[in-house]
Amino acid sequence: MADIGEFANRFGSGMRPTLFRVDGAIRGSDTFSGDKHFFIKSAQLPASSIGTIEVPYKGRKIKRPGDRTFAEWSLTVLQDSRGDIRADFVNWMANISGHFDTGNLSDPAQYGEQWTITPEGANGEAITGAQITLVNCFPTDVGAVDFSYETTDSISEFTVTIQYDYWYGGGAGENG
């Protein structure tokens, strides 16, 4: 059994939830194009699960692995002073499915982006073993921005729900 000193050396300083960045592009944006990180207040490494197939046999059930699914990804975004970032998300959604047309939904390259979530160490270095890359991201919900005369000393924020085909990384490699 390891002693406390060995545990402390192996654990290091731990992964802190306040040290992370999200890199990617907002489709159609001039401000947030290319691999740029932007004003994310909170996000998470998204979940993934494997379903279970139950096969009955003589009153018993054996379990086999089913399909892998990926949970939607939700983030909280800080509103910039010009409102550009929310407008860019809304325009991205409009290009996918506008009020009067449905955009180009046949090719993910026309609406999807690749984003990366990178936990960082205390000195700002990327913790690459925990990094996750989301493939073919696109927004499905851009939340409201609340205004109130009673709210002081804060920055406006809104939520965005992102769908994607799959993620890789987090130690699993590109084949995840």
GROMACS .gro file of N, CA and C in nm:
model
  528
    1MET      N    1   0.084  -0.118   0.000
    1MET     CA    2   0.000   0.000   0.000
    1MET      C    3   0.089   0.124   0.000
    2ALA      N    4   0.048   0.224  -0.077
    2ALA     CA    5   0.125   0.347  -0.089
    2ALA      C    6   0.110   0.432   0.037
    3ASP      N    7   0.217   0.501   0.070
    3ASP     CA    8   0.208   0.594   0.183
    3ASP      C    9   0.161   0.730   0.131
    4ILE      N   10   0.137   0.822   0.221
    4ILE     CA   11   0.082   0.952   0.186
    4ILE      C   12   0.175   1.031   0.094
    5GLY      N   13   0.303   1.016   0.111
    5GLY     CA   14   0.400   1.087   0.026
    5GLY      C   15   0.393   1.038  -0.118
    6GLU      N   16   0.384   0.906  -0.137
    6GLU     CA   17   0.373   0.850  -0.271
    6GLU      C   18   0.242   0.892  -0.337
    7PHE      N   19   0.134   0.889  -0.259
    7PHE     CA   20   0.004   0.935  -0.311
    7PHE      C   21   0.013   1.081  -0.356
    8ALA      N   22   0.071   1.166  -0.273
    8ALA     CA   23   0.081   1.309  -0.306
    8ALA      C   24   0.166   1.330  -0.431
    9ASN      N   25   0.274   1.255  -0.448
    9ASN     CA   26   0.358   1.269  -0.566
    9ASN      C   27   0.284   1.225  -0.693
   10ARG      N   28   0.211   1.116  -0.685
   10ARG     CA   29   0.139   1.066  -0.802
   10ARG      C   30   0.018   1.155  -0.836
   11PHE      N   31  -0.047   1.209  -0.735
   11PHE     CA   32  -0.166   1.291  -0.756
   11PHE      C   33  -0.130   1.428  -0.812
   12GLY      N   34  -0.017   1.483  -0.773
   12GLY     CA   35   0.024   1.617  -0.818
   12GLY      C   36  -0.065   1.722  -0.758
   13SER      N   37  -0.101   1.825  -0.837
   13SER     CA   38  -0.187   1.931  -0.786
   13SER      C   39  -0.333   1.908  -0.823
   14GLY      N   40  -0.363   1.798  -0.893
   14GLY     CA   41  -0.500   1.768  -0.930
   14GLY      C   42  -0.547   1.852  -1.048
   15MET      N   43  -0.660   1.813  -1.106
   15MET     CA   44  -0.719   1.889  -1.217
   15MET      C   45  -0.823   1.984  -1.159
   16ARG      N   46  -0.809   2.111  -1.189
   16ARG     CA   47  -0.898   2.212  -1.132
   16ARG      C   48  -1.008   2.250  -1.231
   17PRO      N   49  -1.131   2.258  -1.183
   17PRO     CA   50  -1.243   2.286  -1.274
   17PRO      C   51  -1.244   2.427  -1.331
   18THR      N   52  -1.164   2.517  -1.276
   18THR     CA   53  -1.161   2.654  -1.327
   18THR      C   54  -1.054   2.673  -1.434
   19LEU      N   55  -0.973   2.572  -1.459
   19LEU     CA   56  -0.864   2.585  -1.555
   19LEU      C   57  -0.894   2.501  -1.679
   20PHE      N   58  -0.950   2.566  -1.781
   20PHE     CA   59  -0.984   2.497  -1.905
   20PHE      C   60  -0.998   2.599  -2.016
   21ARG      N   61  -1.001   2.550  -2.137
   21ARG     CA   62  -1.033   2.637  -2.251
   21ARG      C   63  -1.109   2.554  -2.354
   22VAL      N   64  -1.189   2.624  -2.435
   22VAL     CA   65  -1.263   2.562  -2.544
   22VAL      C   66  -1.216   2.631  -2.672
   23ASP      N   67  -1.167   2.552  -2.767
   23ASP     CA   68  -1.118   2.605  -2.893
   23ASP      C   69  -1.206   2.556  -3.007
   24GLY      N   70  -1.230   2.643  -3.103
   24GLY     CA   71  -1.308   2.606  -3.219
   24GLY      C   72  -1.354   2.730  -3.292
   25ALA      N   73  -1.434   2.708  -3.393
   25ALA     CA   74  -1.486   2.818  -3.472
   25ALA      C   75  -1.638   2.818  -3.465
   26ILE      N   76  -1.697   2.935  -3.476
   26ILE     CA   77  -1.841   2.947  -3.492
   26ILE      C   78  -1.863   2.963  -3.642
   27ARG      N   79  -1.933   2.871  -3.701
   27ARG     CA   80  -1.954   2.869  -3.847
   27ARG      C   81  -2.010   3.002  -3.895
   28GLY      N   82  -1.944   3.062  -3.995
   28GLY     CA   83  -1.991   3.187  -4.054
   28GLY      C   84  -1.946   3.312  -3.980
   29SER      N   85  -1.871   3.300  -3.872
   29SER     CA   86  -1.831   3.416  -3.794
   29SER      C   87  -1.696   3.469  -3.840
   30ASP      N   88  -1.685   3.600  -3.851
   30ASP     CA   89  -1.556   3.662  -3.878
   30ASP      C   90  -1.476   3.678  -3.749
   31THR      N   91  -1.547   3.702  -3.639
   31THR     CA   92  -1.482   3.726  -3.510
   31THR      C   93  -1.430   3.597  -3.448
   32PHE      N   94  -1.509   3.490  -3.456
   32PHE     CA   95  -1.472   3.364  -3.392
   32PHE      C   96  -1.452   3.256  -3.498
   33SER      N   97  -1.355   3.278  -3.586
   33SER     CA   98  -1.324   3.182  -3.691
   33SER      C   99  -1.189   3.118  -3.662
   34GLY      N  100  -1.164   3.006  -3.723
   34GLY     CA  101  -1.040   2.934  -3.699
   34GLY      C  102  -1.038   2.875  -3.560
   35ASP      N  103  -0.920   2.835  -3.515
   35ASP     CA  104  -0.908   2.776  -3.383
   35ASP      C  105  -0.887   2.887  -3.280
   36LYS      N  106  -0.996   2.944  -3.232
   36LYS     CA  107  -0.989   3.050  -3.132
   36LYS      C  108  -1.070   3.007  -3.011
   37HIS      N  109  -1.017   3.034  -2.894
   37HIS     CA  110  -1.099   3.010  -2.777
   37HIS      C  111  -1.169   3.140  -2.742
   38PHE      N  112  -1.286   3.126  -2.683
   38PHE     CA  113  -1.365   3.244  -2.658
   38PHE      C  114  -1.427   3.240  -2.520
   39PHE      N  115  -1.529   3.319  -2.497
   39PHE     CA  116  -1.577   3.354  -2.364
   39PHE      C  117  -1.669   3.248  -2.304
   40ILE      N  118  -1.612   3.137  -2.266
   40ILE     CA  119  -1.689   3.029  -2.204
   40ILE      C  120  -1.679   3.043  -2.053
   41LYS      N  121  -1.792   3.054  -1.987
   41LYS     CA  122  -1.793   3.060  -1.840
   41LYS      C  123  -1.787   2.920  -1.781
   42SER      N  124  -1.864   2.829  -1.839
   42SER     CA  125  -1.861   2.691  -1.788
   42SER      C  126  -1.893   2.593  -1.901
   43ALA      N  127  -1.833   2.479  -1.890
   43ALA     CA  128  -1.854   2.369  -1.984
   43ALA      C  129  -1.820   2.241  -1.909
   44GLN      N  130  -1.822   2.131  -1.975
   44GLN     CA  131  -1.783   2.006  -1.912
   44GLN      C  132  -1.728   1.914  -2.021
   45LEU      N  133  -1.657   1.811  -1.978
   45LEU     CA  134  -1.620   1.707  -2.072
   45LEU      C  135  -1.746   1.623  -2.090
   46PRO      N  136  -1.797   1.609  -2.212
   46PRO     CA  137  -1.927   1.545  -2.232
   46PRO      C  138  -1.924   1.394  -2.203
   47ALA      N  139  -2.041   1.344  -2.171
   47ALA     CA  140  -2.056   1.204  -2.135
   47ALA      C  141  -2.067   1.116  -2.259
   48SER      N  142  -2.038   0.990  -2.241
   48SER     CA  143  -2.056   0.889  -2.343
   48SER      C  144  -2.097   0.761  -2.271
   49SER      N  145  -2.186   0.685  -2.332
   49SER     CA  146  -2.228   0.560  -2.267
   49SER      C  147  -2.251   0.453  -2.373
   50ILE      N  148  -2.243   0.331  -2.328
   50ILE     CA  149  -2.271   0.216  -2.414
   50ILE      C  150  -2.397   0.150  -2.362
   51GLY      N  151  -2.495   0.135  -2.451
   51GLY     CA  152  -2.620   0.071  -2.415
   51GLY      C  153  -2.600  -0.078  -2.389
   52THR      N  154  -2.705  -0.140  -2.338
   52THR     CA  155  -2.700  -0.283  -2.306
   52THR      C  156  -2.810  -0.356  -2.384
   53ILE      N  157  -2.773  -0.466  -2.444
   53ILE     CA  158  -2.869  -0.554  -2.511
   53ILE      C  159  -2.889  -0.675  -2.422
   54GLU      N  160  -3.013  -0.696  -2.380
   54GLU     CA  161  -3.044  -0.813  -2.297
   54GLU      C  162  -3.098  -0.923  -2.387
   55VAL      N  163  -3.035  -1.039  -2.378
   55VAL     CA  164  -3.075  -1.153  -2.459
   55VAL      C  165  -3.136  -1.258  -2.365
   56PRO      N  166  -3.267  -1.286  -2.380
   56PRO     CA  167  -3.330  -1.385  -2.290
   56PRO      C  168  -3.296  -1.528  -2.333
   57TYR      N  169  -3.276  -1.613  -2.232
   57TYR     CA  170  -3.252  -1.754  -2.256
   57TYR      C  171  -3.301  -1.833  -2.136
   58LYS      N  172  -3.406  -1.911  -2.154
   58LYS     CA  173  -3.462  -2.000  -2.052
   58LYS      C  174  -3.483  -1.929  -1.919
   59GLY      N  175  -3.549  -1.815  -1.922
   59GLY     CA  176  -3.581  -1.743  -1.800
   59GLY      C  177  -3.467  -1.660  -1.744
   60ARG      N  178  -3.357  -1.660  -1.811
   60ARG     CA  179  -3.242  -1.579  -1.768
   60ARG      C  180  -3.209  -1.478  -1.877
   61LYS      N  181  -3.135  -1.378  -1.844
   61LYS     CA  182  -3.092  -1.280  -1.942
   61LYS      C  183  -2.941  -1.264  -1.935
   62ILE      N  184  -2.880  -1.268  -2.054
   62ILE     CA  185  -2.738  -1.235  -2.061
   62ILE      C  186  -2.728  -1.095  -2.121
   63LYS      N  187  -2.626  -1.025  -2.085
   63LYS     CA  188  -2.610  -0.886  -2.130
   63LYS      C  189  -2.491  -0.876  -2.223
   64ARG      N  190  -2.513  -0.801  -2.331
   64ARG     CA  191  -2.410  -0.776  -2.430
   64ARG      C  192  -2.403  -0.626  -2.456
   65PRO      N  193  -2.284  -0.575  -2.493
   65PRO     CA  194  -2.274  -0.431  -2.520
   65PRO      C  195  -2.354  -0.392  -2.643
   66GLY      N  196  -2.419  -0.276  -2.634
   66GLY     CA  197  -2.496  -0.222  -2.745
   66GLY      C  198  -2.423  -0.108  -2.812
   67ASP      N  199  -2.498  -0.011  -2.859
   67ASP     CA  200  -2.441   0.102  -2.931
   67ASP      C  201  -2.390   0.209  -2.834
   68ARG      N  202  -2.287   0.277  -2.878
   68ARG     CA  203  -2.232   0.387  -2.800
   68ARG      C  204  -2.307   0.515  -2.837
   69THR      N  205  -2.345   0.592  -2.739
   69THR     CA  206  -2.412   0.720  -2.763
   69THR      C  207  -2.335   0.832  -2.693
   70PHE      N  208  -2.356   0.952  -2.743
   70PHE     CA  209  -2.287   1.069  -2.692
   70PHE      C  210  -2.390   1.172  -2.649
   71ALA      N  211  -2.378   1.221  -2.527
   71ALA     CA  212  -2.474   1.317  -2.472
   71ALA      C  213  -2.455   1.454  -2.537
   72GLU      N  214  -2.565   1.531  -2.545
   72GLU     CA  215  -2.553   1.667  -2.594
   72GLU      C  216  -2.459   1.744  -2.501
   73TRP      N  217  -2.403   1.851  -2.553
   73TRP     CA  218  -2.304   1.929  -2.479
   73TRP      C  219  -2.361   2.067  -2.456
   74SER      N  220  -2.359   2.110  -2.332
   74SER     CA  221  -2.413   2.240  -2.295
   74SER      C  222  -2.302   2.326  -2.237
   75LEU      N  223  -2.302   2.453  -2.275
   75LEU     CA  224  -2.203   2.545  -2.221
   75LEU      C  225  -2.267   2.678  -2.190
   76THR      N  226  -2.206   2.752  -2.099
   76THR     CA  227  -2.251   2.886  -2.064
   76THR      C  228  -2.149   2.984  -2.121
   77VAL      N  229  -2.198   3.081  -2.198
   77VAL     CA  230  -2.112   3.175  -2.269
   77VAL      C  231  -2.131   3.314  -2.210
   78LEU      N  232  -2.021   3.385  -2.188
   78LEU     CA  233  -2.027   3.525  -2.144
   78LEU      C  234  -2.051   3.613  -2.265
   79GLN      N  235  -2.144   3.705  -2.253
   79GLN     CA  236  -2.180   3.794  -2.364
   79GLN      C  237  -2.075   3.903  -2.377
   80ASP      N  238  -2.020   3.922  -2.497
   80ASP     CA  239  -1.924   4.030  -2.519
   80ASP      C  240  -1.999   4.163  -2.528
   81SER      N  241  -1.926   4.273  -2.524
   81SER     CA  242  -1.989   4.406  -2.514
   81SER      C  243  -2.068   4.445  -2.638
   82ARG      N  244  -2.040   4.387  -2.754
   82ARG     CA  245  -2.113   4.420  -2.876
   82ARG      C  246  -2.223   4.319  -2.908
   83GLY      N  247  -2.228   4.208  -2.836
   83GLY     CA  248  -2.328   4.105  -2.864
   83GLY      C  249  -2.292   4.016  -2.980
   84ASP      N  250  -2.166   4.024  -3.025
   84ASP     CA  251  -2.123   3.948  -3.143
   84ASP      C  252  -2.135   3.797  -3.125
   85ILE      N  253  -2.095   3.747  -3.010
   85ILE     CA  254  -2.088   3.602  -2.996
   85ILE      C  255  -2.226   3.538  -3.000
   86ARG      N  256  -2.326   3.598  -2.936
   86ARG     CA  257  -2.461   3.541  -2.942
   86ARG      C  258  -2.516   3.553  -3.083
   87ALA      N  259  -2.495   3.668  -3.147
   87ALA     CA  260  -2.540   3.686  -3.285
   87ALA      C  261  -2.475   3.583  -3.377
   88ASP      N  262  -2.349   3.551  -3.354
   88ASP     CA  263  -2.282   3.451  -3.436
   88ASP      C  264  -2.343   3.312  -3.419
   89PHE      N  265  -2.377   3.276  -3.294
   89PHE     CA  266  -2.443   3.147  -3.272
   89PHE      C  267  -2.580   3.144  -3.339
   90VAL      N  268  -2.656   3.254  -3.327
   90VAL     CA  269  -2.789   3.261  -3.389
   90VAL      C  270  -2.776   3.251  -3.542
   91ASN      N  271  -2.678   3.320  -3.601
   91ASN     CA  272  -2.658   3.313  -3.745
   91ASN      C  273  -2.616   3.173  -3.790
   92TRP      N  274  -2.535   3.106  -3.708
   92TRP     CA  275  -2.495   2.968  -3.739
   92TRP      C  276  -2.620   2.880  -3.748
   93MET      N  277  -2.709   2.896  -3.649
   93MET     CA  278  -2.833   2.819  -3.651
   93MET      C  279  -2.919   2.856  -3.773
   94ALA      N  280  -2.925   2.984  -3.807
   94ALA     CA  281  -3.005   3.028  -3.922
   94ALA      C  282  -2.950   2.970  -4.053
   95ASN      N  283  -2.819   2.954  -4.062
   95ASN     CA  284  -2.760   2.896  -4.182
   95ASN      C  285  -2.791   2.746  -4.193
   96ILE      N  286  -2.814   2.683  -4.080
   96ILE     CA  287  -2.852   2.541  -4.081
   96ILE      C  288  -3.000   2.528  -4.117
   97SER      N  289  -3.083   2.606  -4.050
   97SER     CA  290  -3.227   2.602  -4.074
   97SER      C  291  -3.283   2.741  -4.043
   98GLY      N  292  -3.307   2.816  -4.148
   98GLY     CA  293  -3.356   2.952  -4.132
   98GLY      C  294  -3.506   2.958  -4.118
   99HIS      N  295  -3.558   3.078  -4.109
   99HIS     CA  296  -3.702   3.098  -4.099
   99HIS      C  297  -3.773   3.062  -4.230
  100PHE      N  298  -3.703   3.078  -4.342
  100PHE     CA  299  -3.766   3.058  -4.471
  100PHE      C  300  -3.707   2.944  -4.553
  101ASP      N  301  -3.590   2.893  -4.514
  101ASP     CA  302  -3.533   2.779  -4.585
  101ASP      C  303  -3.460   2.689  -4.485
  102THR      N  304  -3.420   2.574  -4.532
  102THR     CA  305  -3.356   2.477  -4.442
  102THR      C  306  -3.206   2.470  -4.458
  103GLY      N  307  -3.147   2.558  -4.535
  103GLY     CA  308  -3.002   2.559  -4.549
  103GLY      C  309  -2.952   2.434  -4.618
  104ASN      N  310  -2.825   2.401  -4.598
  104ASN     CA  311  -2.764   2.284  -4.660
  104ASN      C  312  -2.740   2.180  -4.553
  105LEU      N  313  -2.831   2.086  -4.539
  105LEU     CA  314  -2.819   1.985  -4.434
  105LEU      C  315  -2.761   1.854  -4.484
  106SER      N  316  -2.727   1.845  -4.612
  106SER     CA  317  -2.680   1.718  -4.666
  106SER      C  318  -2.533   1.691  -4.638
  107ASP      N  319  -2.456   1.792  -4.609
  107ASP     CA  320  -2.312   1.776  -4.592
  107ASP      C  321  -2.268   1.839  -4.460
  108PRO      N  322  -2.224   1.756  -4.362
  108PRO     CA  323  -2.179   1.813  -4.233
  108PRO      C  324  -2.068   1.917  -4.248
  109ALA      N  325  -1.990   1.910  -4.355
  109ALA     CA  326  -1.884   2.009  -4.376
  109ALA      C  327  -1.943   2.148  -4.398
  110GLN      N  328  -2.071   2.156  -4.434
  110GLN     CA  329  -2.136   2.285  -4.457
  110GLN      C  330  -2.191   2.347  -4.329
  111TYR      N  331  -2.208   2.268  -4.223
  111TYR     CA  332  -2.265   2.323  -4.099
  111TYR      C  333  -2.190   2.282  -3.973
  112GLY      N  334  -2.106   2.180  -3.979
  112GLY     CA  335  -2.038   2.131  -3.859
  112GLY      C  336  -1.899   2.189  -3.841
  113GLU      N  337  -1.857   2.194  -3.718
  113GLU     CA  338  -1.722   2.239  -3.681
  113GLU      C  339  -1.659   2.138  -3.586
  114GLN      N  340  -1.531   2.146  -3.569
  114GLN     CA  341  -1.461   2.061  -3.473
  114GLN      C  342  -1.414   2.149  -3.358
  115TRP      N  343  -1.453   2.113  -3.236
  115TRP     CA  344  -1.415   2.188  -3.118
  115TRP      C  345  -1.336   2.100  -3.023
  116THR      N  346  -1.250   2.164  -2.945
  116THR     CA  347  -1.168   2.092  -2.848
  116THR      C  348  -1.185   2.154  -2.710
  117ILE      N  349  -1.202   2.068  -2.610
  117ILE     CA  350  -1.210   2.110  -2.471
  117ILE      C  351  -1.080   2.063  -2.405
  118THR      N  352  -1.004   2.157  -2.350
  118THR     CA  353  -0.873   2.125  -2.295
  118THR      C  354  -0.864   2.168  -2.150
  119PRO      N  355  -0.859   2.072  -2.056
  119PRO     CA  356  -0.826   2.108  -1.919
  119PRO      C  357  -0.681   2.157  -1.914
  120GLU      N  358  -0.653   2.252  -1.826
  120GLU     CA  359  -0.519   2.307  -1.815
  120GLU      C  360  -0.465   2.291  -1.675
  121GLY      N  361  -0.333   2.283  -1.666
  121GLY     CA  362  -0.267   2.276  -1.537
  121GLY      C  363  -0.253   2.414  -1.476
  122ALA      N  364  -0.199   2.419  -1.356
  122ALA     CA  365  -0.187   2.544  -1.282
  122ALA      C  366  -0.102   2.648  -1.355
  123ASN      N  367  -0.010   2.605  -1.441
  123ASN     CA  368   0.075   2.698  -1.515
  123ASN      C  369   0.024   2.724  -1.656
  124GLY      N  370  -0.099   2.683  -1.687
  124GLY     CA  371  -0.158   2.707  -1.818
  124GLY      C  372  -0.125   2.603  -1.923
  125GLU      N  373  -0.051   2.499  -1.885
  125GLU     CA  374  -0.016   2.397  -1.983
  125GLU      C  375  -0.136   2.302  -2.003
  126ALA      N  376  -0.153   2.256  -2.126
  126ALA     CA  377  -0.264   2.167  -2.160
  126ALA      C  378  -0.243   2.031  -2.094
  127ILE      N  379  -0.349   1.976  -2.038
  127ILE     CA  380  -0.347   1.839  -1.987
  127ILE      C  381  -0.399   1.754  -2.103
  128THR      N  382  -0.307   1.713  -2.190
  128THR     CA  383  -0.346   1.650  -2.316
  128THR      C  384  -0.415   1.516  -2.297
  129GLY      N  385  -0.386   1.445  -2.190
  129GLY     CA  386  -0.451   1.316  -2.167
  129GLY      C  387  -0.599   1.328  -2.138
  130ALA      N  388  -0.645   1.447  -2.099
  130ALA     CA  389  -0.787   1.468  -2.068
  130ALA      C  390  -0.857   1.549  -2.177
  131GLN      N  391  -0.785   1.589  -2.280
  131GLN     CA  392  -0.841   1.672  -2.387
  131GLN      C  393  -0.943   1.592  -2.469
  132ILE      N  394  -1.055   1.656  -2.503
  132ILE     CA  395  -1.163   1.594  -2.580
  132ILE      C  396  -1.186   1.676  -2.707
  133THR      N  397  -1.198   1.610  -2.820
  133THR     CA  398  -1.231   1.676  -2.946
  133THR      C  399  -1.369   1.632  -2.991
  134LEU      N  400  -1.458   1.730  -3.016
  134LEU     CA  401  -1.593   1.704  -3.062
  134LEU      C  402  -1.596   1.718  -3.215
  135VAL      N  403  -1.655   1.621  -3.283
  135VAL     CA  404  -1.654   1.618  -3.428
  135VAL      C  405  -1.792   1.655  -3.483
  136ASN      N  406  -1.795   1.744  -3.581
  136ASN     CA  407  -1.917   1.793  -3.647
  136ASN      C  408  -2.015   1.857  -3.548
  137CYS      N  409  -1.965   1.954  -3.472
  137CYS     CA  410  -2.048   2.029  -3.377
  137CYS      C  411  -2.141   2.125  -3.450
  138PHE      N  412  -2.260   2.143  -3.393
  138PHE     CA  413  -2.350   2.249  -3.439
  138PHE      C  414  -2.447   2.281  -3.326
  139PRO      N  415  -2.488   2.407  -3.315
  139PRO     CA  416  -2.579   2.447  -3.206
  139PRO      C  417  -2.722   2.406  -3.237
  140THR      N  418  -2.793   2.361  -3.133
  140THR     CA  419  -2.935   2.330  -3.148
  140THR      C  420  -3.021   2.418  -3.059
  141ASP      N  421  -2.959   2.491  -2.968
  141ASP     CA  422  -3.035   2.581  -2.880
  141ASP      C  423  -2.943   2.694  -2.835
  142VAL      N  424  -2.987   2.816  -2.856
  142VAL     CA  425  -2.918   2.934  -2.803
  142VAL      C  426  -3.012   2.996  -2.702
  143GLY      N  427  -2.971   2.997  -2.577
  143GLY     CA  428  -3.057   3.044  -2.469
  143GLY      C  429  -3.076   3.195  -2.467
  144ALA      N  430  -3.169   3.236  -2.382
  144ALA     CA  431  -3.202   3.378  -2.365
  144ALA      C  432  -3.092   3.450  -2.289
  145VAL      N  433  -3.085   3.580  -2.311
  145VAL     CA  434  -3.001   3.668  -2.230
  145VAL      C  435  -3.096   3.747  -2.142
  146ASP      N  436  -3.080   3.733  -2.011
  146ASP     CA  437  -3.170   3.801  -1.917
  146ASP      C  438  -3.119   3.942  -1.887
  147PHE      N  439  -3.214   4.035  -1.882
  147PHE     CA  440  -3.185   4.173  -1.842
  147PHE      C  441  -3.271   4.206  -1.720
  148SER      N  442  -3.212   4.282  -1.626
  148SER     CA  443  -3.287   4.323  -1.508
  148SER      C  444  -3.218   4.444  -1.446
  149TYR      N  445  -3.297   4.542  -1.405
  149TYR     CA  446  -3.241   4.657  -1.335
  149TYR      C  447  -3.186   4.618  -1.198
  150GLU      N  448  -3.230   4.505  -1.146
  150GLU     CA  449  -3.186   4.461  -1.014
  150GLU      C  450  -3.052   4.388  -1.017
  151THR      N  451  -3.011   4.341  -1.132
  151THR     CA  452  -2.886   4.266  -1.142
  151THR      C  453  -2.770   4.363  -1.163
  152THR      N  454  -2.680   4.366  -1.067
  152THR     CA  455  -2.564   4.454  -1.076
  152THR      C  456  -2.437   4.373  -1.062
  153ASP      N  457  -2.327   4.432  -1.098
  153ASP     CA  458  -2.195   4.372  -1.082
  153ASP      C  459  -2.186   4.232  -1.142
  154SER      N  460  -2.237   4.217  -1.263
  154SER     CA  461  -2.226   4.088  -1.331
  154SER      C  462  -2.223   4.111  -1.482
  155ILE      N  463  -2.188   4.008  -1.555
  155ILE     CA  464  -2.184   4.011  -1.700
  155ILE      C  465  -2.298   3.924  -1.752
  156SER      N  466  -2.365   3.968  -1.856
  156SER     CA  467  -2.472   3.888  -1.916
  156SER      C  468  -2.413   3.759  -1.972
  157GLU      N  469  -2.493   3.654  -1.966
  157GLU     CA  470  -2.450   3.525  -2.016
  157GLU      C  471  -2.570   3.452  -2.076
  158PHE      N  472  -2.542   3.348  -2.150
  158PHE     CA  473  -2.647   3.266  -2.209
  158PHE      C  474  -2.594   3.124  -2.227
  159THR      N  475  -2.683   3.030  -2.244
  159THR     CA  476  -2.642   2.891  -2.265
  159THR      C  477  -2.654   2.855  -2.412
  160VAL      N  478  -2.573   2.761  -2.453
  160VAL     CA  479  -2.578   2.706  -2.587
  160VAL      C  480  -2.574   2.554  -2.574
  161THR      N  481  -2.664   2.487  -2.645
  161THR     CA  482  -2.661   2.341  -2.651
  161THR      C  483  -2.604   2.301  -2.785
  162ILE      N  484  -2.504   2.216  -2.780
  162ILE     CA  485  -2.432   2.171  -2.899
  162ILE      C  486  -2.457   2.021  -2.918
  163GLN      N  487  -2.485   1.983  -3.041
  163GLN     CA  488  -2.489   1.842  -3.080
  163GLN      C  489  -2.363   1.814  -3.162
  164TYR      N  490  -2.324   1.689  -3.168
  164TYR     CA  491  -2.204   1.650  -3.241
  164TYR      C  492  -2.215   1.501  -3.273
  165ASP      N  493  -2.135   1.455  -3.365
  165ASP     CA  494  -2.141   1.314  -3.403
  165ASP      C  495  -2.079   1.223  -3.297
  166TYR      N  496  -1.960   1.260  -3.253
  166TYR     CA  497  -1.890   1.181  -3.151
  166TYR      C  498  -1.775   1.263  -3.098
  167TRP      N  499  -1.714   1.216  -2.990
  167TRP     CA  500  -1.592   1.279  -2.941
  167TRP      C  501  -1.483   1.174  -2.933
  168TYR      N  502  -1.360   1.222  -2.937
  168TYR     CA  503  -1.247   1.134  -2.914
  168TYR      C  504  -1.147   1.206  -2.825
  169GLY      N  505  -1.057   1.130  -2.768
  169GLY     CA  506  -0.957   1.183  -2.676
  169GLY      C  507  -0.983   1.135  -2.535
  170GLY      N  508  -0.937   1.210  -2.439
  170GLY     CA  509  -0.955   1.169  -2.300
  170GLY      C  510  -0.884   1.039  -2.269
  171GLY      N  511  -0.775   1.015  -2.342
  171GLY     CA  512  -0.699   0.891  -2.322
  171GLY      C  513  -0.737   0.781  -2.419
  172ALA      N  514  -0.849   0.799  -2.493
  172ALA     CA  515  -0.897   0.694  -2.583
  172ALA      C  516  -0.840   0.705  -2.723
  173GLY      N  517  -0.769   0.812  -2.754
  173GLY     CA  518  -0.714   0.829  -2.889
  173GLY      C  519  -0.822   0.872  -2.986
  174GLU      N  520  -0.783   0.884  -3.113
  174GLU     CA  521  -0.875   0.933  -3.215
  174GLU      C  522  -0.986   0.833  -3.248
  175ASN      N  523  -0.964   0.707  -3.219
  175ASN     CA  524  -1.068   0.607  -3.244
  175ASN      C  525  -1.161   0.592  -3.126
  176GLY      N  526  -1.136   0.667  -3.017
  176GLY     CA  527  -1.218   0.683  -2.899
  176GLY      C  528  -1.298   0.568  -2.859
   0.00000   0.00000   0.00000
